PDB file of C-alpha atoms in Angstrom:
ATOM      1  CA  MET V 193     182.591 176.628 206.015  1.00 53.00           C
ATOM      2  CA  ASP V 194     180.026 178.236 203.747  1.00 79.00           C
ATOM      3  CA  LYS V 195     177.881 179.364 206.680  1.00 89.00           C
ATOM      4  CA  HIS V 196     178.078 182.844 208.179  1.00 92.00           C
ATOM      5  CA  ILE V 197     176.595 184.044 211.458  1.00 96.00           C
ATOM      6  CA  PHE V 198     176.148 187.730 212.215  1.00 97.00           C
ATOM      7  CA  ILE V 199     174.793 189.325 215.341  1.00 98.00           C
ATOM      8  CA  ILE V 200     172.863 192.431 214.436  1.00 98.00           C
ATOM      9  CA  ASN V 201     171.881 195.177 216.849  1.00 96.00           C
ATOM     10  CA  GLY V 202     170.604 198.710 216.929  1.00 94.00           C
ATOM     11  CA  SER V 203     167.983 200.733 218.702  1.00 89.00           C
ATOM     12  CA  GLY V 204     164.331 200.282 217.778  1.00 87.00           C
ATOM     13  CA  GLY V 205     163.417 201.692 214.374  1.00 88.00           C
ATOM     14  CA  VAL V 206     166.918 202.003 212.901  1.00 93.00           C
ATOM     15  CA  GLY V 207     166.361 199.503 210.075  1.00 94.00           C
ATOM     16  CA  LYS V 208     167.820 196.192 211.280  1.00 95.00           C
ATOM     17  CA  ASP V 209     165.139 194.047 209.643  1.00 95.00           C
ATOM     18  CA  THR V 210     165.236 196.185 206.510  1.00 96.00           C
ATOM     19  CA  PHE V 211     169.001 195.662 206.269  1.00 97.00           C
ATOM     20  CA  VAL V 212     168.547 191.889 206.682  1.00 96.00           C
ATOM     21  CA  GLU V 213     165.821 191.900 204.001  1.00 95.00           C
ATOM     22  CA  LEU V 214     168.091 193.798 201.609  1.00 94.00           C
ATOM     23  CA  VAL V 215     170.983 191.389 202.203  1.00 92.00           C
ATOM     24  CA  SER V 216     168.591 188.456 201.718  1.00 91.00           C
ATOM     25  CA  THR V 217     167.197 189.867 198.472  1.00 90.00           C
ATOM     26  CA  GLU V 218     170.690 190.483 197.098  1.00 86.00           C
ATOM     27  CA  LEU V 219     171.867 186.964 197.926  1.00 82.00           C
ATOM     28  CA  ASN V 220     168.693 185.281 196.689  1.00 78.00           C
ATOM     29  CA  ASP V 221     168.827 187.231 193.410  1.00 76.00           C
ATOM     30  CA  ARG V 222     172.502 186.428 192.946  1.00 73.00           C
ATOM     31  CA  LEU V 223     172.182 182.733 193.813  1.00 66.00           C
ATOM     32  CA  LYS V 224     168.857 182.312 191.976  1.00 65.00           C
ATOM     33  CA  LYS V 225     167.327 180.555 194.974  1.00 64.00           C
ATOM     34  CA  PHE V 226     165.566 181.455 198.184  1.00 62.00           C
ATOM     35  CA  HIS V 227     165.903 180.913 201.909  1.00 64.00           C
ATOM     36  CA  THR V 228     169.629 181.546 201.986  1.00 80.00           C
ATOM     37  CA  VAL V 229     169.243 184.016 204.867  1.00 90.00           C
ATOM     38  CA  VAL V 230     167.767 183.193 208.271  1.00 93.00           C
ATOM     39  CA  ASN V 231     166.656 185.991 210.617  1.00 95.00           C
ATOM     40  CA  PHE V 232     166.090 185.227 214.319  1.00 96.00           C
ATOM     41  CA  SER V 233     165.858 187.304 217.465  1.00 95.00           C
ATOM     42  CA  SER V 234     166.905 186.362 220.973  1.00 94.00           C
ATOM     43  CA  VAL V 235     163.552 187.739 222.089  1.00 94.00           C
ATOM     44  CA  ASP V 236     161.372 185.697 219.673  1.00 94.00           C
ATOM     45  CA  LYS V 237     160.500 183.013 222.238  1.00 95.00           C
ATOM     46  CA  VAL V 238     160.008 185.686 224.900  1.00 96.00           C
ATOM     47  CA  LYS V 239     157.467 187.360 222.607  1.00 96.00           C
ATOM     48  CA  GLU V 240     155.595 184.053 222.303  1.00 96.00           C
ATOM     49  CA  ILE V 241     155.356 183.850 226.105  1.00 96.00           C
ATOM     50  CA  ALA V 242     154.367 187.523 226.300  1.00 97.00           C
ATOM     51  CA  LYS V 243     151.491 186.953 223.854  1.00 97.00           C
ATOM     52  CA  GLU V 244     150.285 184.016 225.927  1.00 96.00           C
ATOM     53  CA  ILE V 245     149.968 186.297 228.953  1.00 95.00           C
ATOM     54  CA  GLY V 246     148.281 189.192 227.172  1.00 96.00           C
ATOM     55  CA  TRP V 247     150.874 191.261 225.267  1.00 96.00           C
ATOM     56  CA  ASP V 248     149.190 192.667 222.146  1.00 97.00           C
ATOM     57  CA  GLY V 249     152.329 192.877 219.971  1.00 94.00           C
ATOM     58  CA  LYS V 250     152.796 196.629 220.261  1.00 93.00           C
ATOM     59  CA  LYS V 251     156.183 198.179 220.929  1.00 88.00           C
ATOM     60  CA  THR V 252     155.497 201.170 223.133  1.00 90.00           C
ATOM     61  CA  GLU V 253     158.066 202.137 225.753  1.00 88.00           C
ATOM     62  CA  LYS V 254     156.018 200.201 228.314  1.00 92.00           C
ATOM     63  CA  ASP V 255     155.885 197.133 226.032  1.00 93.00           C
ATOM     64  CA  ARG V 256     159.636 197.263 225.378  1.00 90.00           C
ATOM     65  CA  LYS V 257     160.349 197.406 229.103  1.00 91.00           C
ATOM     66  CA  PHE V 258     157.980 194.494 229.692  1.00 94.00           C
ATOM     67  CA  LEU V 259     159.717 192.368 227.026  1.00 94.00           C
ATOM     68  CA  SER V 260     163.154 193.303 228.364  1.00 93.00           C
ATOM     69  CA  ASP V 261     162.162 192.432 231.931  1.00 94.00           C
ATOM     70  CA  LEU V 262     160.546 189.170 230.811  1.00 96.00           C
ATOM     71  CA  LYS V 263     163.685 188.219 228.897  1.00 95.00           C
ATOM     72  CA  ILE V 264     165.797 188.848 231.999  1.00 95.00           C
ATOM     73  CA  LEU V 265     163.468 186.607 234.020  1.00 96.00           C
ATOM     74  CA  CYS V 266     163.658 183.855 231.392  1.00 96.00           C
ATOM     75  CA  ASN V 267     167.457 184.165 231.268  1.00 95.00           C
ATOM     76  CA  ASN V 268     167.774 183.955 235.017  1.00 96.00           C
ATOM     77  CA  TYR V 269     165.334 181.076 235.366  1.00 97.00           C
ATOM     78  CA  CYS V 270     166.444 178.715 232.590  1.00 97.00           C
ATOM     79  CA  ASP V 271     168.593 180.533 229.985  1.00 97.00           C
ATOM     80  CA  MET V 272     165.711 180.028 227.524  1.00 96.00           C
ATOM     81  CA  PRO V 273     166.457 182.954 225.156  1.00 96.00           C
ATOM     82  CA  PHE V 274     170.048 181.832 224.589  1.00 96.00           C
ATOM     83  CA  GLN V 275     169.066 178.163 224.360  1.00 97.00           C
ATOM     84  CA  SER V 276     166.519 179.030 221.658  1.00 96.00           C
ATOM     85  CA  MET V 277     169.279 180.807 219.724  1.00 96.00           C
ATOM     86  CA  ARG V 278     171.549 177.790 220.138  1.00 97.00           C
ATOM     87  CA  ARG V 279     168.834 175.543 218.649  1.00 97.00           C
ATOM     88  CA  LYS V 280     168.351 177.997 215.773  1.00 97.00           C
ATOM     89  CA  VAL V 281     172.105 177.951 215.068  1.00 97.00           C
ATOM     90  CA  LEU V 282     172.153 174.132 215.054  1.00 97.00           C
ATOM     91  CA  ASP V 283     169.166 174.051 212.663  1.00 96.00           C
ATOM     92  CA  PHE V 284     170.898 176.636 210.471  1.00 96.00           C
ATOM     93  CA  ILE V 285     174.088 174.572 210.299  1.00 95.00           C
ATOM     94  CA  LYS V 286     172.129 171.455 209.279  1.00 95.00           C
ATOM     95  CA  ASP V 287     170.138 173.274 206.567  1.00 92.00           C
ATOM     96  CA  LYS V 288     172.139 173.041 203.335  1.00 88.00           C
ATOM     97  CA  ASN V 289     170.212 175.916 201.691  1.00 85.00           C
ATOM     98  CA  SER V 290     170.743 178.478 204.457  1.00 88.00           C
ATOM     99  CA  LYS V 291     174.003 180.378 204.143  1.00 88.00           C
ATOM    100  CA  VAL V 292     173.704 183.444 206.397  1.00 92.00           C
ATOM    101  CA  LEU V 293     172.136 183.712 209.842  1.00 96.00           C
ATOM    102  CA  PHE V 294     171.343 187.028 211.504  1.00 97.00           C
ATOM    103  CA  LEU V 295     170.813 186.858 215.266  1.00 98.00           C
ATOM    104  CA  HIS V 296     169.261 189.934 216.837  1.00 97.00           C
ATOM    105  CA  ILE V 297     170.712 190.456 220.302  1.00 96.00           C
ATOM    106  CA  ARG V 298     170.580 193.635 222.403  1.00 93.00           C
ATOM    107  CA  GLU V 299     172.533 192.896 225.582  1.00 94.00           C
ATOM    108  CA  PRO V 300     176.354 193.274 225.389  1.00 95.00           C
ATOM    109  CA  GLU V 301     177.017 190.250 227.646  1.00 95.00           C
ATOM    110  CA  GLU V 302     174.792 188.045 225.507  1.00 96.00           C
ATOM    111  CA  ILE V 303     176.429 189.367 222.332  1.00 97.00           C
ATOM    112  CA  ALA V 304     179.867 188.449 223.693  1.00 97.00           C
ATOM    113  CA  ARG V 305     178.630 184.986 224.651  1.00 97.00           C
ATOM    114  CA  ALA V 306     177.158 184.391 221.175  1.00 98.00           C
ATOM    115  CA  VAL V 307     180.299 185.661 219.442  1.00 98.00           C
ATOM    116  CA  LYS V 308     182.380 183.216 221.449  1.00 97.00           C
ATOM    117  CA  GLU V 309     180.052 180.228 221.121  1.00 97.00           C
ATOM    118  CA  PHE V 310     178.938 180.662 217.504  1.00 97.00           C
ATOM    119  CA  GLY V 311     181.979 182.357 215.971  1.00 96.00           C
ATOM    120  CA  ALA V 312     179.768 185.249 214.910  1.00 96.00           C
ATOM    121  CA  LYS V 313     180.672 188.713 213.698  1.00 96.00           C
ATOM    122  CA  THR V 314     178.762 191.736 214.938  1.00 97.00           C
ATOM    123  CA  ILE V 315     176.895 194.536 213.180  1.00 97.00           C
ATOM    124  CA  LEU V 316     175.456 197.723 214.648  1.00 96.00           C
ATOM    125  CA  ILE V 317     172.871 199.637 212.618  1.00 96.00           C
ATOM    126  CA  VAL V 318     172.644 203.308 213.559  1.00 94.00           C
ATOM    127  CA  ARG V 319     170.265 206.000 212.414  1.00 91.00           C
ATOM    128  CA  PRO V 320     169.782 209.595 213.557  1.00 86.00           C
ATOM    129  CA  ILE V 321     166.564 209.043 215.517  1.00 80.00           C
ATOM    130  CA  LYS V 322     165.688 209.275 219.189  1.00 76.00           C
ATOM    131  CA  GLN V 323     167.301 206.358 221.025  1.00 77.00           C
ATOM    132  CA  ILE V 324     165.137 204.199 223.270  1.00 76.00           C
ATOM    133  CA  VAL V 325     166.549 204.033 226.797  1.00 75.00           C
ATOM    134  CA  SER V 326     163.507 203.023 228.846  1.00 76.00           C
ATOM    135  CA  ASN V 327     164.814 199.517 229.466  1.00 77.00           C
ATOM    136  CA  ILE V 328     168.137 197.794 230.076  1.00 79.00           C
ATOM    137  CA  ALA V 329     168.232 196.023 226.703  1.00 81.00           C
ATOM    138  CA  ASP V 330     167.751 199.129 224.572  1.00 78.00           C
ATOM    139  CA  LYS V 331     169.893 201.296 226.850  1.00 83.00           C
ATOM    140  CA  GLY V 332     172.961 199.056 226.300  1.00 84.00           C
ATOM    141  CA  VAL V 333     172.865 198.879 222.487  1.00 89.00           C
ATOM    142  CA  CYS V 334     176.050 200.930 222.002  1.00 89.00           C
ATOM    143  CA  ASP V 335     177.970 199.281 224.869  1.00 92.00           C
ATOM    144  CA  TYR V 336     179.781 196.791 222.639  1.00 96.00           C
ATOM    145  CA  GLN V 337     182.676 197.055 220.178  1.00 97.00           C
ATOM    146  CA  TYR V 338     181.062 195.920 216.894  1.00 96.00           C
ATOM    147  CA  ASP V 339     182.882 194.543 213.863  1.00 95.00           C
ATOM    148  CA  PHE V 340     180.739 196.621 211.499  1.00 94.00           C
ATOM    149  CA  VAL V 341     178.736 199.810 211.916  1.00 95.00           C
ATOM    150  CA  ILE V 342     176.178 200.557 209.205  1.00 95.00           C
ATOM    151  CA  ASN V 343     174.963 204.147 209.193  1.00 95.00           C
ATOM    152  CA  ASN V 344     171.368 204.140 207.929  1.00 95.00           C
ATOM    153  CA  ASP V 345     171.117 207.891 207.391  1.00 94.00           C
ATOM    154  CA  GLY V 346     169.768 208.060 203.849  1.00 94.00           C
ATOM    155  CA  THR V 347     167.271 206.543 201.456  1.00 95.00           C
ATOM    156  CA  ILE V 348     166.316 202.901 201.071  1.00 95.00           C
ATOM    157  CA  GLU V 349     168.408 202.835 197.884  1.00 96.00           C
ATOM    158  CA  GLU V 350     171.436 204.038 199.838  1.00 96.00           C
ATOM    159  CA  LEU V 351     170.863 201.324 202.450  1.00 96.00           C
ATOM    160  CA  LYS V 352     170.606 198.792 199.619  1.00 95.00           C
ATOM    161  CA  GLU V 353     174.039 199.915 198.398  1.00 94.00           C
ATOM    162  CA  LYS V 354     175.385 199.534 201.939  1.00 95.00           C
ATOM    163  CA  ALA V 355     173.974 195.988 202.033  1.00 94.00           C
ATOM    164  CA  LYS V 356     175.760 195.221 198.738  1.00 91.00           C
ATOM    165  CA  ASP V 357     178.975 196.769 200.084  1.00 91.00           C
ATOM    166  CA  PHE V 358     178.651 194.654 203.225  1.00 91.00           C
ATOM    167  CA  LEU V 359     178.299 191.471 201.155  1.00 86.00           C
ATOM    168  CA  GLN V 360     181.302 192.456 199.049  1.00 83.00           C
ATOM    169  CA  ARG V 361     183.422 193.409 202.077  1.00 81.00           C
ATOM    170  CA  GLU V 362     182.660 190.084 203.736  1.00 75.00           C
ATOM    171  CA  CYS V 363     183.427 188.269 200.461  1.00 61.00           C
ATOM    172  CA  LEU V 364     180.119 186.458 200.768  1.00 60.00           C
ATOM    173  CA  TRP V 365     179.630 186.330 196.991  1.00 52.00           C
ATOM    174  CA  GLU V 366     182.700 184.143 196.453  1.00 54.00           C
ATOM    175  CA  VAL V 367     182.339 181.990 199.565  1.00 49.00           C
ATOM    176  CA  ILE V 368     178.665 181.195 199.037  1.00 51.00           C
ATOM    177  CA  LEU V 369     178.815 180.579 195.294  1.00 48.00           C
TER     178      LEU V 369
END
């Protein structure tokens, strides 16, 4: 299959979205087309609900705890965060232009479930900054055995090289072309 699913994780501010953007840019430049990479978070739908009830989009410690608690409630009530990821994976599989899907998941149990159900590989982005531990989701970031650990401890150019190395190591150039 020419589709690849990766679960990406890391504490707030370590460069997860930047890494995804760099991978996307590299693939799009190489393939001479766009929209090959899809980026989706297990908390995206939770954020939509949070905005409806007054969340202003900030990510203070209080906001992060609120989003984490709301996600737990949604999981317990109807499994909505995981079901939204499942729909995103099905859409990704149907889309002939999309080749790589990054799912942002914090909780180790949910990561394990997604790995099993979607056949995903896992990536942890680390950076020498203060770790957020004010909520269950952020506190458990390192409580999983990841397939890849990307150390974002340098410049943006160094992270770009790590993104290229990741693509090479996963043989994504050959499989996708």
